[in-house]
Short mmCIF file of C-alpha atoms in Angstrom, two decimals:
data_model
loop_
_atom_site.label_atom_id
_atom_site.label_comp_id
_atom_site.label_asym_id
_atom_site.label_seq_id
_atom_site.Cartn_x
_atom_site.Cartn_y
_atom_site.Cartn_z
CA MET A 177 3.14 26.44 -10.76
CA SER A 178 3.35 29.73 -8.90
CA ARG A 179 1.52 30.19 -5.69
CA THR A 180 0.92 32.72 -3.38
CA PRO A 181 3.14 32.88 -0.41
CA ALA A 182 1.78 32.14 2.73
CA PRO A 183 2.42 34.04 5.82
CA ALA A 184 5.85 33.85 7.48
CA SER A 185 6.13 31.09 10.14
CA THR A 186 6.86 32.28 13.68
CA GLY A 187 8.87 29.48 14.34
CA SER A 188 7.18 27.93 17.28
CA ALA A 189 4.64 25.33 17.77
CA ASP A 190 1.27 26.41 19.29
CA VAL A 191 0.34 23.84 21.99
CA ASP A 192 -2.87 25.12 22.25
CA ALA A 193 -3.76 24.38 18.57
CA PRO A 194 -2.90 20.77 18.07
CA MET A 195 -5.35 20.28 15.00
CA THR A 196 -2.68 22.66 13.12
CA PRO A 197 -1.74 20.44 9.96
CA THR A 198 1.88 19.42 9.65
CA THR A 199 3.87 20.94 6.72
CA ASP A 200 3.79 18.52 3.70
CA ALA A 201 5.43 18.87 0.66
CA PRO A 202 4.77 21.03 -2.42
CA LEU A 203 3.38 18.88 -5.15
CA SER A 204 1.61 19.44 -8.22
CA HIS A 205 -2.20 18.31 -8.43
CA GLY A 206 -2.33 16.65 -11.66
CA LEU A 207 -4.67 13.45 -10.88
CA LYS A 208 -8.16 13.16 -11.73
CA GLN A 209 -10.79 11.29 -9.84
CA ARG A 210 -10.60 8.53 -12.83
CA HIS A 211 -7.27 8.15 -11.66
CA LEU A 212 -7.67 7.85 -8.09
CA SER A 213 -10.57 5.47 -8.62
CA MET A 214 -7.97 3.05 -10.55
CA ILE A 215 -5.12 3.52 -8.43
CA ALA A 216 -7.83 2.36 -5.33
CA LEU A 217 -8.98 -0.42 -7.43
CA GLY A 218 -5.52 -1.61 -8.88
CA GLY A 219 -3.15 -0.81 -5.89
CA VAL A 220 -4.75 -4.09 -3.99
CA ILE A 221 -4.58 -6.41 -7.06
CA GLY A 222 -1.04 -7.54 -7.12
CA ALA A 223 0.96 -10.70 -7.91
CA GLY A 224 -0.02 -12.13 -4.69
CA LEU A 225 -3.40 -12.60 -5.62
CA PHE A 226 -2.66 -13.95 -8.88
CA VAL A 227 0.21 -16.59 -7.84
CA GLY A 228 0.66 -16.39 -4.43
CA SER A 229 -2.56 -17.38 -3.46
CA GLY A 230 -2.04 -20.95 -4.67
CA SER A 231 0.49 -21.76 -1.77
CA ALA A 232 -2.40 -20.08 0.62
CA ILE A 233 -5.07 -22.69 -0.79
CA ALA A 234 -2.86 -25.61 -0.46
CA ALA A 235 -2.58 -24.57 3.28
CA ALA A 236 -5.87 -23.63 4.09
CA GLY A 237 -8.23 -25.77 1.70
CA PRO A 238 -11.37 -24.42 0.79
CA SER A 239 -11.59 -22.57 4.34
CA ILE A 240 -9.04 -20.08 2.27
CA VAL A 241 -12.63 -18.09 1.35
CA ILE A 242 -12.79 -17.82 5.55
CA ALA A 243 -9.23 -16.51 5.56
CA TYR A 244 -9.74 -14.11 2.95
CA ALA A 245 -13.08 -12.76 4.40
CA ILE A 246 -11.28 -12.30 7.90
CA SER A 247 -8.38 -10.61 6.74
CA GLY A 248 -10.52 -8.57 3.77
CA LEU A 249 -12.88 -7.46 7.09
CA LEU A 250 -9.68 -6.22 8.68
CA VAL A 251 -8.27 -4.32 5.69
CA MET A 252 -11.72 -2.66 5.18
CA LEU A 253 -11.53 -1.49 8.46
CA VAL A 254 -7.95 -0.01 8.12
CA MET A 255 -8.88 1.77 5.28
CA ARG A 256 -12.05 3.24 6.48
CA MET A 257 -9.73 4.66 9.37
CA LEU A 258 -7.09 5.90 6.92
CA GLY A 259 -9.97 7.27 4.67
CA GLU A 260 -11.24 9.18 7.72
CA MET A 261 -8.18 11.08 8.27
CA SER A 262 -6.94 11.31 4.88
CA ALA A 263 -10.24 13.02 3.85
CA ALA A 264 -10.24 15.37 6.69
CA ASN A 265 -6.23 16.33 6.01
CA PRO A 266 -4.90 14.87 2.89
CA ALA A 267 -1.18 14.78 2.69
CA SER A 268 1.49 12.85 0.58
CA GLY A 269 2.94 11.50 3.41
CA SER A 270 -0.78 9.99 4.56
CA PHE A 271 -0.46 7.62 7.61
CA SER A 272 2.94 9.07 8.36
CA VAL A 273 1.81 12.57 8.67
CA HIS A 274 -1.49 11.68 10.65
CA ALA A 275 0.83 9.65 13.00
CA GLU A 276 2.84 12.75 13.87
CA ARG A 277 -0.06 14.59 14.51
CA ALA A 278 -1.55 12.05 16.78
CA VAL A 279 1.53 10.27 18.61
CA GLY A 280 4.29 12.68 18.00
CA PRO A 281 6.97 13.23 15.34
CA TRP A 282 9.00 10.07 16.16
CA ALA A 283 5.70 8.28 15.13
CA GLY A 284 5.44 9.78 11.80
CA PHE A 285 9.33 9.24 11.27
CA THR A 286 8.90 5.48 11.98
CA ALA A 287 5.88 4.81 10.10
CA GLY A 288 7.02 6.93 7.33
CA TRP A 289 10.86 5.43 6.96
CA ALA A 290 9.37 2.04 7.20
CA PHE A 291 7.07 2.21 4.69
CA TRP A 292 9.53 3.60 2.33
CA PHE A 293 11.93 0.53 3.14
CA LEU A 294 8.99 -1.68 2.39
CA LEU A 295 8.16 -0.07 -0.93
CA CYS A 296 11.80 0.28 -2.37
CA VAL A 297 12.51 -3.48 -1.24
CA ALA A 298 9.09 -4.30 -2.98
CA VAL A 299 10.07 -2.24 -6.41
CA GLY A 300 13.19 -4.99 -6.51
CA LEU A 301 11.22 -7.99 -5.79
CA GLU A 302 8.63 -7.04 -8.44
CA ALA A 303 11.15 -5.85 -11.18
CA ILE A 304 12.64 -9.66 -10.48
CA GLY A 305 9.43 -11.49 -10.82
CA ALA A 306 8.66 -9.24 -14.11
CA ALA A 307 11.94 -10.02 -15.44
CA LYS A 308 11.53 -13.72 -14.89
CA ILE A 309 8.39 -13.90 -17.02
CA VAL A 310 9.76 -12.17 -19.85
CA THR A 311 12.86 -14.17 -20.13
CA GLY A 312 10.61 -17.08 -20.19
CA TRP A 313 9.34 -15.80 -23.80
CA VAL A 314 12.80 -14.06 -25.13
CA ASP A 315 16.19 -15.45 -24.88
CA VAL A 316 17.65 -12.36 -23.10
CA PRO A 317 19.83 -11.90 -19.96
CA GLU A 318 17.40 -11.30 -16.79
CA TRP A 319 19.50 -8.30 -15.81
CA SER A 320 18.84 -6.25 -18.78
CA VAL A 321 15.00 -6.82 -18.59
CA VAL A 322 15.28 -5.57 -14.79
CA ALA A 323 17.53 -2.41 -15.94
CA LEU A 324 14.80 -1.68 -18.75
CA PHE A 325 12.00 -1.80 -16.29
CA MET A 326 13.39 0.19 -13.67
CA LEU A 327 14.61 2.76 -16.39
CA VAL A 328 11.00 3.04 -17.96
CA PHE A 329 9.29 3.35 -14.37
CA CYS A 330 11.89 5.86 -13.04
CA VAL A 331 11.32 8.11 -16.12
CA THR A 332 7.95 7.69 -15.97
CA ASN A 333 7.92 9.01 -12.31
CA LEU A 334 10.42 11.70 -13.06
CA ALA A 335 8.04 13.46 -15.41
CA ALA A 336 4.43 15.03 -14.35
CA VAL A 337 2.38 13.26 -11.98
CA LYS A 338 -0.45 12.81 -14.37
CA ASN A 339 1.97 10.35 -16.16
CA PHE A 340 1.91 8.12 -13.27
CA GLY A 341 -1.58 8.37 -13.40
CA GLU A 342 -2.35 7.63 -16.66
CA PHE A 343 0.07 4.51 -16.62
CA GLU A 344 -1.81 3.23 -13.22
CA PHE A 345 -5.21 3.83 -15.05
CA TRP A 346 -4.32 1.49 -17.85
CA PHE A 347 -2.61 -0.96 -15.82
CA ALA A 348 -5.61 -1.31 -13.62
CA ALA A 349 -8.09 -1.44 -15.88
CA LEU A 350 -6.24 -4.35 -17.67
CA LYS A 351 -6.04 -5.92 -14.14
CA ILE A 352 -9.74 -5.70 -13.17
CA GLY A 353 -10.70 -6.69 -16.77
CA ALA A 354 -8.72 -9.78 -16.52
CA ILE A 355 -10.14 -10.63 -13.15
CA ALA A 356 -13.98 -9.79 -14.36
CA LEU A 357 -13.40 -12.12 -17.35
CA PHE A 358 -12.14 -14.83 -14.89
CA LEU A 359 -15.15 -14.25 -12.34
CA VAL A 360 -17.83 -14.65 -15.30
CA ILE A 361 -15.90 -17.55 -16.87
CA GLY A 362 -15.83 -19.29 -13.30
CA LEU A 363 -19.29 -18.71 -12.45
CA LEU A 364 -20.66 -20.07 -15.97
CA ALA A 365 -18.60 -23.19 -15.20
CA ILE A 366 -19.80 -23.62 -11.59
CA LEU A 367 -23.27 -23.06 -13.19
CA GLY A 368 -22.55 -25.72 -15.92
CA LEU A 369 -22.83 -23.34 -18.37
CA LEU A 370 -19.62 -23.13 -19.96
CA PRO A 371 -19.02 -25.45 -22.90
CA GLY A 372 -17.21 -28.60 -22.24
CA SER A 373 -17.22 -28.41 -18.43
CA ASP A 374 -20.17 -30.07 -16.23
CA ALA A 375 -21.19 -28.34 -12.89
CA PRO A 376 -18.97 -29.32 -10.21
CA GLY A 377 -21.46 -28.77 -7.20
CA LEU A 378 -20.11 -29.18 -3.59
CA SER A 379 -17.61 -32.08 -4.57
CA ASN A 380 -14.40 -29.73 -4.25
CA LEU A 381 -15.88 -28.03 -1.00
CA THR A 382 -16.63 -31.06 0.94
CA GLY A 383 -14.25 -33.68 -0.53
CA GLN A 384 -10.64 -34.39 -0.10
CA GLY A 385 -10.62 -33.99 3.71
CA GLY A 386 -13.60 -31.51 3.94
CA PHE A 387 -13.81 -27.71 4.28
CA LEU A 388 -10.97 -27.48 6.77
CA PRO A 389 -8.77 -30.69 5.68
CA ASN A 390 -5.86 -29.11 7.59
CA GLY A 391 -7.70 -27.96 10.66
CA THR A 392 -7.39 -24.66 12.45
CA GLU A 393 -3.54 -24.40 12.22
CA GLY A 394 -4.31 -24.73 8.13
CA LEU A 395 -6.81 -21.59 8.29
CA ILE A 396 -4.29 -19.75 10.11
CA VAL A 397 -1.58 -20.09 7.71
CA GLY A 398 -4.08 -19.05 5.05
CA LEU A 399 -5.11 -16.51 6.95
CA LEU A 400 -1.39 -14.78 7.35
CA ALA A 401 -0.82 -15.33 3.78
CA SER A 402 -4.24 -13.22 2.86
CA VAL A 403 -3.38 -10.41 4.95
CA PHE A 404 0.24 -9.65 2.99
CA ALA A 405 -1.77 -10.02 -0.10
CA TYR A 406 -4.12 -6.73 0.54
CA GLY A 407 -0.92 -4.45 0.78
CA GLY A 408 -1.13 -1.74 -1.61
CA LEU A 409 -4.54 0.19 -1.02
CA GLU A 410 -2.83 2.94 1.16
CA THR A 411 -0.96 4.33 -2.20
CA VAL A 412 -4.14 5.92 -2.72
CA THR A 413 -4.41 8.14 0.03
CA ILE A 414 -0.84 9.28 -0.70
CA ALA A 415 -1.93 10.00 -4.37
CA ALA A 416 -4.80 11.78 -3.06
CA ALA A 417 -2.98 14.83 -2.01
CA GLU A 418 -2.02 15.69 -5.55
CA SER A 419 -5.35 15.07 -7.02
CA GLU A 420 -7.47 18.11 -7.96
CA ARG A 421 -10.04 17.58 -5.33
CA PRO A 422 -8.10 15.81 -2.54
CA VAL A 423 -10.88 15.37 0.15
CA GLU A 424 -13.68 14.36 -2.39
CA GLY A 425 -11.21 12.02 -4.23
CA VAL A 426 -10.12 10.05 -1.30
CA ALA A 427 -13.33 9.85 0.26
CA THR A 428 -14.83 8.42 -2.96
CA ALA A 429 -11.97 6.02 -3.65
CA VAL A 430 -11.86 4.71 -0.16
CA ARG A 431 -15.76 3.99 0.15
CA THR A 432 -15.84 2.24 -3.40
CA ALA A 433 -12.56 -0.05 -2.49
CA MET A 434 -14.67 -1.80 -0.04
CA TRP A 435 -16.99 -3.76 -2.10
CA ARG A 436 -14.33 -4.18 -4.77
CA ILE A 437 -12.17 -6.14 -2.04
CA ALA A 438 -14.93 -8.47 -1.56
CA VAL A 439 -15.69 -9.28 -5.21
CA PHE A 440 -12.16 -9.70 -6.33
CA TYR A 441 -10.47 -11.52 -3.54
CA ILE A 442 -13.10 -13.38 -1.74
CA GLY A 443 -14.92 -13.93 -4.78
CA SER A 444 -12.01 -15.41 -6.69
CA MET A 445 -10.96 -17.72 -4.15
CA ALA A 446 -14.62 -18.93 -3.59
CA VAL A 447 -14.52 -19.74 -7.52
CA ILE A 448 -11.20 -21.28 -7.69
CA VAL A 449 -11.75 -23.78 -4.33
CA THR A 450 -15.38 -24.72 -5.98
CA LEU A 451 -13.97 -25.55 -9.51
CA ILE A 452 -10.81 -27.22 -8.51
CA PRO A 453 -9.55 -29.57 -5.79
CA TRP A 454 -7.68 -27.55 -3.32
CA ASP A 455 -4.76 -30.10 -3.33
CA SER A 456 -4.15 -30.14 -6.64
CA LYS A 457 -0.54 -29.83 -7.53
CA SER A 458 -1.41 -27.59 -10.46
CA LEU A 459 -2.04 -24.87 -8.07
CA ALA A 460 1.84 -24.39 -7.35
CA GLU A 461 2.01 -22.47 -10.88
CA GLY A 462 -0.68 -20.06 -9.97
CA SER A 463 -4.22 -20.37 -8.95
CA TYR A 464 -5.85 -18.40 -11.68
CA VAL A 465 -3.71 -20.53 -14.57
CA ALA A 466 -4.42 -23.67 -12.75
CA THR A 467 -8.02 -22.99 -12.93
CA LEU A 468 -8.49 -22.02 -16.18
CA LYS A 469 -6.20 -24.91 -17.34
CA HIS A 470 -8.72 -27.28 -15.23
CA LEU A 471 -11.32 -25.82 -17.45
CA GLY A 472 -9.64 -26.49 -20.54
CA LEU A 473 -9.36 -23.16 -21.92
CA PRO A 474 -6.40 -22.85 -24.61
CA ALA A 475 -3.36 -20.74 -23.89
CA ALA A 476 -4.57 -20.03 -20.35
CA GLY A 477 -1.30 -20.29 -18.85
CA GLU A 478 0.50 -17.44 -21.32
CA ILE A 479 -2.60 -15.24 -20.99
CA MET A 480 -2.42 -15.20 -17.16
CA ASN A 481 1.05 -14.69 -17.59
CA VAL A 482 0.70 -11.41 -19.11
CA VAL A 483 -1.89 -10.48 -16.81
CA VAL A 484 0.93 -11.18 -14.17
CA LEU A 485 3.40 -8.96 -15.66
CA VAL A 486 1.25 -6.14 -15.72
CA ALA A 487 0.17 -6.71 -12.38
CA LEU A 488 4.09 -6.65 -11.38
CA LEU A 489 4.95 -3.43 -13.47
CA SER A 490 1.85 -1.90 -12.03
CA ALA A 491 2.99 -2.47 -8.83
CA MET A 492 6.68 -1.32 -9.61
CA ASN A 493 5.16 2.05 -10.87
CA ALA A 494 2.96 2.36 -7.77
CA ASN A 495 5.53 1.66 -5.20
CA ILE A 496 8.39 3.90 -6.84
CA TYR A 497 5.71 6.72 -6.76
CA GLY A 498 4.75 5.77 -3.32
CA ALA A 499 7.93 5.61 -1.85
CA SER A 500 9.35 9.19 -3.46
CA ARG A 501 6.31 10.73 -2.10
CA MET A 502 6.57 9.45 1.38
CA ALA A 503 10.38 10.20 1.31
CA CYS A 504 9.38 14.03 0.19
CA SER A 505 7.00 14.42 2.77
CA LEU A 506 9.24 13.35 5.66
CA VAL A 507 11.99 15.84 4.38
CA ALA A 508 9.35 18.72 4.11
CA ARG A 509 8.67 18.13 7.88
CA GLY A 510 12.19 18.02 8.53
CA GLN A 511 12.73 14.25 9.35
CA GLY A 512 15.08 13.56 6.59
CA PRO A 513 18.12 14.43 4.09
CA LYS A 514 17.06 17.99 2.72
CA THR A 515 18.34 16.72 -0.57
CA LEU A 516 15.68 14.48 -1.08
CA GLY A 517 13.22 17.16 -0.65
CA ARG A 518 14.09 18.78 -3.77
CA VAL A 519 10.99 19.31 -5.86
CA SER A 520 11.07 20.26 -9.50
CA GLY A 521 7.92 20.89 -11.51
CA GLY A 522 5.69 19.42 -8.76
CA VAL A 523 7.81 16.33 -8.63
CA PRO A 524 10.01 15.05 -6.11
CA ARG A 525 12.83 13.94 -8.63
CA VAL A 526 15.59 13.46 -6.38
CA ALA A 527 13.37 11.05 -3.95
CA VAL A 528 12.37 9.19 -7.24
CA LEU A 529 15.84 8.75 -8.34
CA THR A 530 16.86 7.35 -4.89
CA SER A 531 13.81 5.25 -4.44
CA SER A 532 14.24 3.72 -7.43
CA ALA A 533 18.25 3.22 -6.98
CA PHE A 534 17.57 1.67 -3.67
CA GLY A 535 15.24 -0.83 -5.37
CA PHE A 536 17.88 -1.49 -8.08
CA LEU A 537 20.38 -2.37 -5.24
CA CYS A 538 17.80 -4.97 -3.95
CA VAL A 539 17.71 -6.65 -7.43
CA LEU A 540 21.66 -6.68 -7.43
CA LEU A 541 21.99 -8.00 -4.09
CA SER A 542 19.56 -11.29 -4.93
CA TYR A 543 22.24 -12.01 -7.48
CA TRP A 544 25.32 -11.35 -5.28
CA ARG A 545 23.98 -12.44 -1.92
CA PRO A 546 20.89 -14.21 -2.10
CA ASP A 547 21.29 -16.22 0.82
CA ASP A 548 22.27 -13.63 3.47
CA LEU A 549 21.78 -10.11 2.77
CA PHE A 550 18.87 -10.57 0.39
CA MET A 551 17.25 -12.76 2.76
CA TRP A 552 17.86 -10.23 5.65
CA LEU A 553 16.07 -7.52 3.22
CA LEU A 554 13.17 -9.67 2.60
CA ASN A 555 12.56 -10.78 6.68
CA MET A 556 13.02 -6.90 7.42
CA ILE A 557 10.01 -5.98 5.48
CA GLY A 558 7.85 -9.19 6.41
CA ALA A 559 5.39 -7.59 8.93
CA ILE A 560 5.92 -3.91 8.18
CA ILE A 561 2.52 -3.31 6.72
CA LEU A 562 0.80 -4.53 10.10
CA VAL A 563 3.32 -1.90 11.88
CA VAL A 564 1.79 0.62 9.37
CA TRP A 565 -1.64 -0.66 9.93
CA PHE A 566 -0.98 -0.26 14.03
CA PHE A 567 -0.03 3.38 13.62
CA ILE A 568 -3.09 3.90 11.38
CA ALA A 569 -5.65 2.66 13.94
CA VAL A 570 -3.81 4.47 17.04
CA SER A 571 -3.87 7.86 15.05
CA GLN A 572 -7.38 7.56 14.28
CA LEU A 573 -8.40 6.72 17.44
CA ILE A 574 -6.70 9.74 19.10
CA LEU A 575 -7.55 12.21 16.14
CA ARG A 576 -11.23 11.46 15.80
CA ARG A 577 -11.92 12.67 19.40
CA ARG A 578 -9.70 15.67 18.27
CA MET A 579 -11.59 16.59 15.14
CA GLU A 580 -14.78 15.93 17.10
CA LYS A 581 -14.12 18.82 19.37
CA GLU A 582 -12.28 21.26 16.97
CA ALA A 583 -13.42 20.66 13.46
CA PRO A 584 -16.28 18.45 12.91
CA GLU A 585 -17.02 19.79 9.54
CA LYS A 586 -13.82 17.67 8.23
CA LEU A 587 -15.13 14.51 9.16
CA ALA A 588 -16.29 14.04 5.29
CA VAL A 589 -15.70 10.24 5.96
CA ARG A 590 -16.23 8.50 9.08
CA MET A 591 -15.19 5.21 10.74
CA TRP A 592 -18.08 3.02 11.41
CA ALA A 593 -18.87 2.33 15.20
CA PHE A 594 -16.48 4.56 16.49
CA PRO A 595 -14.60 3.75 18.58
CA TYR A 596 -15.36 0.02 19.07
CA LEU A 597 -14.55 -0.93 15.53
CA THR A 598 -11.14 0.96 15.79
CA TRP A 599 -10.31 -1.21 18.88
CA ALA A 600 -11.67 -4.24 17.12
CA ALA A 601 -9.26 -3.46 14.26
CA LEU A 602 -6.39 -3.14 17.16
CA ALA A 603 -7.42 -6.47 18.71
CA GLY A 604 -7.09 -7.91 15.01
CA ILE A 605 -4.00 -6.34 14.17
CA ALA A 606 -2.49 -7.67 17.55
CA ALA A 607 -4.04 -11.25 16.93
CA VAL A 608 -2.01 -11.34 13.55
CA PHE A 609 1.20 -10.61 15.55
CA VAL A 610 0.76 -13.36 18.00
CA LEU A 611 -0.04 -15.85 15.05
CA MET A 612 3.20 -14.98 13.26
CA ALA A 613 4.85 -15.38 16.45
CA ARG A 614 3.51 -19.06 16.77
CA ASP A 615 4.43 -19.59 13.20
CA GLU A 616 7.79 -20.98 12.52
CA GLY A 617 7.58 -19.47 8.89
CA THR A 618 6.53 -16.33 9.87
CA ARG A 619 8.21 -15.75 13.21
CA GLU A 620 11.85 -14.73 11.81
CA GLN A 621 10.21 -12.14 9.98
CA LEU A 622 8.36 -10.66 12.80
CA TYR A 623 11.78 -10.66 14.94
CA TYR A 624 13.38 -8.71 11.75
CA THR A 625 11.00 -6.19 11.23
CA GLY A 626 10.52 -5.85 14.97
CA GLY A 627 14.26 -4.64 15.08
CA LEU A 628 14.00 -2.55 12.12
CA VAL A 629 11.07 -0.51 13.66
CA VAL A 630 12.68 -0.47 17.10
CA VAL A 631 16.09 1.26 15.58
CA LEU A 632 13.42 3.69 13.72
CA ALA A 633 11.49 4.74 16.67
CA VAL A 634 14.95 5.32 18.58
CA LEU A 635 16.22 7.36 15.73
CA GLY A 636 12.96 9.17 15.26
CA TYR A 637 12.81 9.84 19.06
CA ALA A 638 16.18 11.27 19.14
CA HIS A 639 15.31 13.29 16.10
CA GLN A 640 12.62 14.58 17.92
CA ARG A 641 14.28 15.60 21.46
CA LEU A 642 17.17 17.32 19.24
CA THR A 643 14.60 19.48 17.07
CA ALA A 644 12.62 20.12 20.37
CA GLY A 645 15.90 21.73 21.75
CA GLY A 646 16.10 18.81 24.01
CA GLU A 647 12.06 18.53 25.30
CA SER A 648 9.63 16.19 23.55
CA ALA A 649 7.42 18.08 21.23
CA PRO A 650 3.83 17.77 22.51
CA ALA A 651 1.83 14.79 21.00
CA GLY A 652 0.09 16.21 17.87
CA VAL A 653 2.39 19.27 17.54
CA PRO A 654 5.04 19.31 14.62
CA ALA A 655 8.50 19.55 16.08
CA THR A 656 9.66 21.11 13.01
CA SER A 657 9.50 25.16 12.86
CA GLY A 658 7.49 24.86 9.62
CA GLU A 659 10.25 26.53 7.57
CA PRO A 660 10.27 25.24 3.55
CA ALA A 661 12.45 22.24 3.00
CA ALA A 662 15.40 22.16 1.03
CA GLY A 663 14.45 23.04 -2.70
CA GLU A 664 10.93 23.89 -1.38
CA PRO A 665 9.77 27.57 -2.75
CA ALA A 666 8.86 30.19 -0.17
CA GLY A 667 5.34 30.00 0.73
CA GLU A 668 4.66 26.36 0.07
CA ALA A 669 4.87 25.50 3.65
CA GLY A 670 0.87 26.25 3.52
CA ALA A 671 0.63 23.37 0.81
CA GLU A 672 -1.12 21.01 3.08
CA GLU A 673 -3.39 23.52 4.20
CA GLN A 674 -4.60 24.23 0.87
CA ALA A 675 -4.86 20.46 0.25
CA ALA A 676 -6.74 19.94 3.52
CA SER A 677 -9.51 22.72 2.26
CA GLY A 678 -10.03 20.19 -0.75
CA LYS A 679 -8.95 22.92 -3.40
CA PRO A 680 -6.00 22.39 -5.61
CA ALA A 681 -3.41 24.79 -4.91
CA ALA A 682 -3.50 26.98 -7.79
CA THR A 683 -7.22 27.59 -6.70
CA ALA A 684 -6.24 28.17 -3.09
CA ALA A 685 -3.70 30.69 -4.21
CA LYS A 686 -6.37 32.58 -6.49
CA GLY A 687 -8.61 32.87 -3.41
CA ASP A 688 -5.71 34.78 -1.30
CA ASP A 689 -5.04 37.22 -3.94
#
């Protein structure tokens, strides 16, 4: 796709114009609104909801509904803040770009590479989980299934971005359909309208120790588990930069994601703990499977295994996409190896290959060194999503005030009750950090993640000082000169400015002719 060259950069940052967007990657605009809507929906529905919620229920009992409601409220606030910034300045680097503009290049570097690392390790974990399900059906080596999945989704992401959008559209549709059907069946069972089942009433909510059977400590464990189950919504703001109408797309997707969180997560937990005793041992195999089997539905286990497999494959696809775009954006802003920034046909193919290869390396480590190196990787990614949310909240607090003064017309999405709810979100994130430090099961993860973030922050600050000629760049002003990254065609330095206008690149170029 040819575009009209942007004016040549002077090579100096304008300190008096902090609202000038940082340079982002020259990517295509092949995603449609239906793709974005499904990415927003499907991105938050992962295997953690279908399988991992069982251990959370075992810890918190019926109060898991409260835990998911509290963490869901926190996620809604974070996504509203991210939606505000992404609608005003769509970029494939999403919160990394916003952190750079608000705090400085070191913050964008830290948030971006930490998230890239998280996604790549997650790709490996999802590939392992998906392979275990398939090998339960077919007698083949697990490594061959992992290799097949990695190859399929690597190839998918090497092609045009619309292929990623189509895969995610249908994956998300299957997941959403499965949850909707589960909620309908569950509601019928609760009302006593499902053939062969009696209405349970409140017996499972008040029996077996009551609503808080393990006290506040159990609620805290459930809260920590639920917080990390919500990860994945961030991908929609990364994808928005490659949509036909970035501003309208991200605004619509973020707004509609709010009530979906309440329906799918909180509604599911309410149905499960109402229908099945919280201390049932069958919850260990997955809360959805256990509930359907409890209702006596035939082949429920295998049906849910198919749904979980789809959820894992969807997450693999989305995480390879998100990791490659984040890496490409960082390189375009001068914060990574130039080779990773090479874009061909609107797709960062080297970044896709690198992200996939790192994910496959994680799989190999799970076989070669399961007790040390692999666990080390798992511990390092334990709290990265909280670090990302922290950068999102701090960035929004700074950029909102700046936009209100300099470009109020760009606030297509506004954070509710600013700045009070922003501060409330920061307090909530800090509280989760404190709870992780108190809990023996998550304390080690917090330490490992903290170590990784400190290392990245030091590297980012050193890079910032180096690129600024020995002086720290002012907050919100890019330290890079604005020159195109390696593999970036001349004139692509204005790609993000085009995206911020809400017009596709081709349209923006036509308007400049």
